[in-house]
Amino acid sequence: MADGSISFAGSFPSSEITSYVAIGDSFTEGVGDPGPDGSLVGWADRFAALLAGGARGGGFRYANLAVRGRLLDQIVAEQVPRAVELGPDLVSFCAGGNDIIRPGTDPDDVAERFEAAVAELTSEIGTVLVTTGFDTRGVPVFKHLRGKIATYTAHVRAIADRYECPVLDLWSLRSVQDPRAWDADRLHLSPDGHTRVSLRAAQVLGLTPPADPDEAWPPLPPRGTMEVRRDDIHWAREHLVPWIGRRLRGESSGDGLTAKRPDLAPLEV
């Protein structure tokens, strides 16, 4: 699994889930996980493939409405109504991360708006899978926000309890603490990181995935101080500075983009 590839062969328990809609931001869109043709894959697509393998009688359908850069209110306004309209058996809902990392935002306020969206979704959809935040202690850009993210994550878990939603708990997924789980921009998951999240999502829904999402990584060769410093400088120049620039200009990486799979359609595994 270290090369980011995954086999979907294997036997899975029968499932009542024959349709799935993913909503969210860049994480769910699949940024950091390009396919062979350059289009994005991501954990949700990989999870959908696992669900398709376990769907009773075949005919599994999947839509991905996520768009990078979207804030919670944008996801609620643009994606939640469409998900309800499509009426799938399962919706995955990951939102609020882009709000939490913005200066001055209150995780309690974001959580209240998140809960309102969960209430709407659970009133219409059979199963709503909610997603916590990552533990960012090892992420250079966000480690100083760890307490704020932890507060929001605690809210998400409490909301899930109130509405009886399964939880994709990324905070406890130890394998994504490894730098190899992250893309070169250090902001999004790598193909391996997306793969491990998809495996954990399958576990949460009661499937038996083809690999352990917390499988230990192979040892890394030692790296010298100068090599680490050179990589940090390259990362800051190529990724951090442009990211800060977009924030200062009020721009989003998702401006002008639309959902990659806007309709429920059969999924080729």
Coordinates of C-alpha atoms in Angstrom, one line a residue:
M1 CA 0.0 0.0 0.0
A2 CA 3.0 2.3 0.3
D3 CA 2.7 3.3 -3.4
G4 CA -0.8 4.6 -2.9
S5 CA -2.4 1.7 -4.9
I6 CA -5.2 -0.4 -3.5
S7 CA -6.8 -3.6 -4.6
F8 CA -10.6 -3.8 -4.2
A9 CA -10.6 -7.5 -4.5
G10 CA -12.1 -9.5 -1.5
S11 CA -15.3 -10.4 0.0
F12 CA -17.5 -7.9 1.8
P13 CA -20.6 -8.3 3.8
S14 CA -23.9 -7.6 2.1
S15 CA -24.9 -3.9 2.4
E16 CA -28.1 -2.0 2.0
I17 CA -26.1 1.0 0.7
T18 CA -26.6 1.2 -3.0
S19 CA -26.1 4.9 -3.4
Y20 CA -23.7 7.4 -1.9
V21 CA -23.2 11.1 -2.1
A22 CA -20.1 12.8 -0.8
I23 CA -20.2 16.5 0.2
G24 CA -17.4 18.8 1.5
D25 CA -14.3 20.6 0.4
S26 CA -10.9 19.8 -1.0
F27 CA -10.4 16.8 1.3
T28 CA -13.5 15.1 0.0
E29 CA -12.9 16.3 -3.6
G30 CA -9.6 14.4 -3.5
V31 CA -7.0 17.1 -3.8
G32 CA -3.6 15.5 -3.5
D33 CA -4.7 12.2 -5.1
P34 CA -4.5 12.5 -8.9
G35 CA -5.6 9.5 -11.0
P36 CA -3.7 8.2 -14.1
D37 CA -5.5 10.8 -16.3
G38 CA -4.8 13.7 -13.9
S39 CA -8.4 13.8 -12.5
L40 CA -8.8 13.7 -8.8
V41 CA -9.6 10.5 -7.0
G42 CA -9.5 10.9 -3.2
W43 CA -10.7 9.0 -0.2
A44 CA -14.4 9.4 -1.0
D45 CA -14.0 7.8 -4.5
R46 CA -11.9 5.0 -3.0
F47 CA -14.5 4.5 -0.3
A48 CA -17.3 4.4 -2.9
A49 CA -15.4 1.7 -4.7
L50 CA -15.3 -0.4 -1.5
L51 CA -19.0 0.2 -1.0
A52 CA -19.7 -0.8 -4.6
G53 CA -17.9 -4.1 -3.9
G54 CA -20.2 -4.8 -1.0
A55 CA -23.5 -3.5 -2.5
R56 CA -26.2 -6.1 -2.7
G57 CA -27.2 -7.0 -6.2
G58 CA -24.8 -4.5 -7.9
G59 CA -26.1 -1.3 -9.4
F60 CA -24.2 1.0 -7.0
R61 CA -24.4 4.7 -7.8
Y62 CA -22.1 7.5 -6.5
A63 CA -22.0 11.3 -6.7
N64 CA -19.3 13.6 -5.3
L65 CA -20.4 17.2 -4.8
A66 CA -17.3 18.5 -3.0
V67 CA -15.4 21.5 -4.2
R68 CA -12.1 22.7 -2.8
G69 CA -12.0 25.9 -0.7
R70 CA -15.7 25.8 0.2
L71 CA -16.7 27.1 3.6
L72 CA -19.4 25.5 5.7
D73 CA -22.1 27.9 4.7
Q74 CA -21.3 27.5 1.0
I75 CA -21.4 23.7 1.4
V76 CA -24.8 24.0 3.2
A77 CA -26.2 26.3 0.6
E78 CA -24.8 24.5 -2.5
Q79 CA -24.3 20.9 -1.7
V80 CA -26.7 19.9 1.1
P81 CA -29.9 20.6 -0.9
R82 CA -28.5 18.7 -3.9
A83 CA -27.7 15.8 -1.7
V84 CA -31.2 15.7 -0.3
E85 CA -32.6 16.0 -3.8
L86 CA -30.5 13.0 -5.0
G87 CA -31.8 11.0 -2.0
P88 CA -29.0 8.5 -1.6
D89 CA -28.8 5.8 1.1
L90 CA -25.6 7.4 2.5
V91 CA -24.2 10.9 2.7
S92 CA -20.7 11.7 4.0
F93 CA -20.5 15.2 5.4
C94 CA -17.1 16.8 6.1
A95 CA -17.3 20.6 6.5
G96 CA -16.1 23.4 8.7
G97 CA -12.3 22.8 8.3
N98 CA -11.8 25.9 6.1
D99 CA -13.8 28.0 8.6
I100 CA -11.8 26.8 11.6
I101 CA -8.4 27.7 10.1
R102 CA -9.5 31.3 9.4
P103 CA -8.4 33.9 11.9
G104 CA -11.1 34.9 14.4
T105 CA -13.5 32.1 13.8
D106 CA -15.3 30.5 16.8
P107 CA -15.4 26.7 16.8
D108 CA -18.6 26.8 18.9
D109 CA -20.3 29.0 16.3
V110 CA -19.1 26.8 13.4
A111 CA -20.4 23.7 15.3
E112 CA -23.8 25.2 15.7
R113 CA -24.1 25.7 12.0
F114 CA -22.7 22.3 11.3
E115 CA -25.4 20.8 13.6
A116 CA -28.2 22.5 11.8
A117 CA -27.0 20.9 8.6
V118 CA -26.7 17.5 10.2
A119 CA -30.3 17.9 11.5
E120 CA -31.5 18.7 7.9
L121 CA -29.5 15.8 6.4
T122 CA -30.6 13.2 8.9
S123 CA -34.2 14.1 8.5
E124 CA -34.0 13.2 4.9
I125 CA -31.2 10.7 4.5
G126 CA -30.9 7.2 6.0
T127 CA -27.3 7.3 7.0
V128 CA -25.1 10.4 7.4
L129 CA -21.4 9.8 8.0
V130 CA -19.7 12.8 9.7
T131 CA -16.0 13.4 9.7
T132 CA -13.8 14.9 12.5
G133 CA -10.7 17.0 12.0
F134 CA -7.2 15.7 11.9
D135 CA -4.8 16.0 14.8
T136 CA -2.5 18.7 13.4
R137 CA 0.4 18.5 15.8
G138 CA 2.7 17.5 13.0
V139 CA 1.4 19.9 10.3
P140 CA 3.6 23.0 10.2
V141 CA 0.9 25.4 9.0
F142 CA -1.8 24.3 11.4
K143 CA -0.2 22.9 14.5
H144 CA -0.8 26.2 16.4
L145 CA -4.5 25.7 15.7
R146 CA -4.6 22.3 17.3
G147 CA -6.6 23.4 20.3
K148 CA -9.2 25.1 18.1
I149 CA -9.5 22.0 15.8
A150 CA -9.7 19.7 18.9
T151 CA -12.6 21.8 20.2
Y152 CA -14.5 21.6 16.9
T153 CA -13.8 17.8 16.7
A154 CA -15.3 17.3 20.1
H155 CA -18.4 19.2 19.0
V156 CA -18.6 17.0 15.8
R157 CA -18.5 13.8 17.9
A158 CA -21.2 15.2 20.3
I159 CA -23.4 16.1 17.3
A160 CA -22.9 12.6 15.9
D161 CA -24.0 11.1 19.2
R162 CA -27.2 13.3 19.3
Y163 CA -28.2 12.4 15.7
E164 CA -26.9 8.8 15.8
C165 CA -24.4 9.3 12.9
P166 CA -21.5 7.1 12.3
V167 CA -18.2 9.0 12.7
L168 CA -15.1 8.9 10.5
D169 CA -12.7 9.8 13.3
L170 CA -9.6 11.2 11.6
W171 CA -8.1 12.6 14.9
S172 CA -7.6 9.0 16.1
L173 CA -6.2 7.7 12.8
R174 CA -2.5 7.4 13.8
S175 CA -1.2 6.5 10.3
V176 CA -1.9 10.0 8.9
Q177 CA 0.5 11.5 11.4
D178 CA 3.3 10.2 9.1
P179 CA 4.6 12.8 6.6
R180 CA 4.1 10.2 3.8
A181 CA 0.3 10.6 4.3
W182 CA 0.5 14.2 3.2
D183 CA 1.0 15.8 -0.2
A184 CA 3.9 18.0 -1.1
D185 CA 1.9 21.0 -0.1
R186 CA 1.5 19.7 3.5
L187 CA -2.1 20.8 3.4
H188 CA -3.8 17.9 1.7
L189 CA -3.4 14.1 1.9
S190 CA -1.3 12.1 -0.5
P191 CA -2.7 9.1 -2.4
D192 CA -1.6 6.9 0.5
G193 CA -3.2 9.2 3.0
H194 CA -6.5 9.2 1.1
T195 CA -6.3 5.4 0.8
R196 CA -5.9 5.0 4.6
V197 CA -8.9 7.3 5.2
S198 CA -11.0 5.3 2.8
L199 CA -10.1 2.1 4.6
R200 CA -11.1 3.6 7.9
A201 CA -14.4 4.8 6.5
A202 CA -15.1 1.2 5.3
Q203 CA -14.5 0.0 8.8
V204 CA -16.9 2.5 10.2
L205 CA -19.6 1.3 7.9
G206 CA -19.1 -2.3 8.9
L207 CA -17.1 -3.5 5.9
T208 CA -14.0 -5.5 6.1
P209 CA -11.4 -3.5 4.1
P210 CA -8.6 -5.2 2.2
A211 CA -5.9 -3.6 4.4
D212 CA -5.4 -2.1 7.9
P213 CA -5.7 1.7 7.7
D214 CA -3.3 1.9 10.7
E215 CA -0.8 -0.4 9.2
A216 CA 2.8 0.6 10.2
W217 CA 4.7 2.5 7.6
P218 CA 8.1 1.2 6.4
P219 CA 11.1 2.8 8.2
L220 CA 12.4 6.1 6.7
P221 CA 16.1 6.6 6.0
P222 CA 17.7 9.3 8.2
R223 CA 17.7 12.8 6.9
G224 CA 20.3 15.5 7.6
T225 CA 19.4 19.0 9.0
M226 CA 20.4 20.7 5.7
E227 CA 18.2 18.4 3.7
V228 CA 15.2 19.1 6.0
R229 CA 15.8 22.8 5.8
R230 CA 16.1 22.8 2.0
D231 CA 12.8 21.0 1.8
D232 CA 11.2 23.5 4.2
I233 CA 12.4 26.4 2.1
H234 CA 11.1 24.8 -1.1
W235 CA 7.7 24.1 0.5
A236 CA 7.4 27.6 1.8
R237 CA 8.2 29.1 -1.6
E238 CA 6.1 26.8 -3.7
H239 CA 3.1 26.2 -1.4
L240 CA 2.9 28.3 1.7
V241 CA 3.4 31.8 0.1
P242 CA 0.8 31.2 -2.6
W243 CA -1.7 29.9 0.0
I244 CA -1.2 33.0 2.2
G245 CA -1.4 35.2 -0.9
R246 CA -4.8 33.8 -1.8
R247 CA -6.0 34.4 1.7
L248 CA -4.9 38.0 1.7
R249 CA -6.6 38.6 -1.7
G250 CA -9.8 36.9 -0.6
E251 CA -9.5 34.2 -3.3
S252 CA -10.2 30.5 -3.1
S253 CA -8.6 27.7 -4.9
G254 CA -12.1 26.5 -5.8
D255 CA -13.3 29.8 -7.5
G256 CA -15.0 28.9 -10.7
L257 CA -15.0 25.1 -10.1
T258 CA -18.0 22.8 -9.9
A259 CA -18.5 19.3 -8.6
K260 CA -16.7 16.5 -10.4
R261 CA -19.6 14.0 -10.1
P262 CA -22.7 16.1 -9.7
D263 CA -25.2 13.2 -10.4
L264 CA -25.6 9.7 -9.0
A265 CA -24.1 7.4 -11.6
P266 CA -22.7 3.9 -11.7
L267 CA -19.2 3.6 -10.4
E268 CA -16.5 1.7 -12.3
V269 CA -14.3 -0.1 -9.7

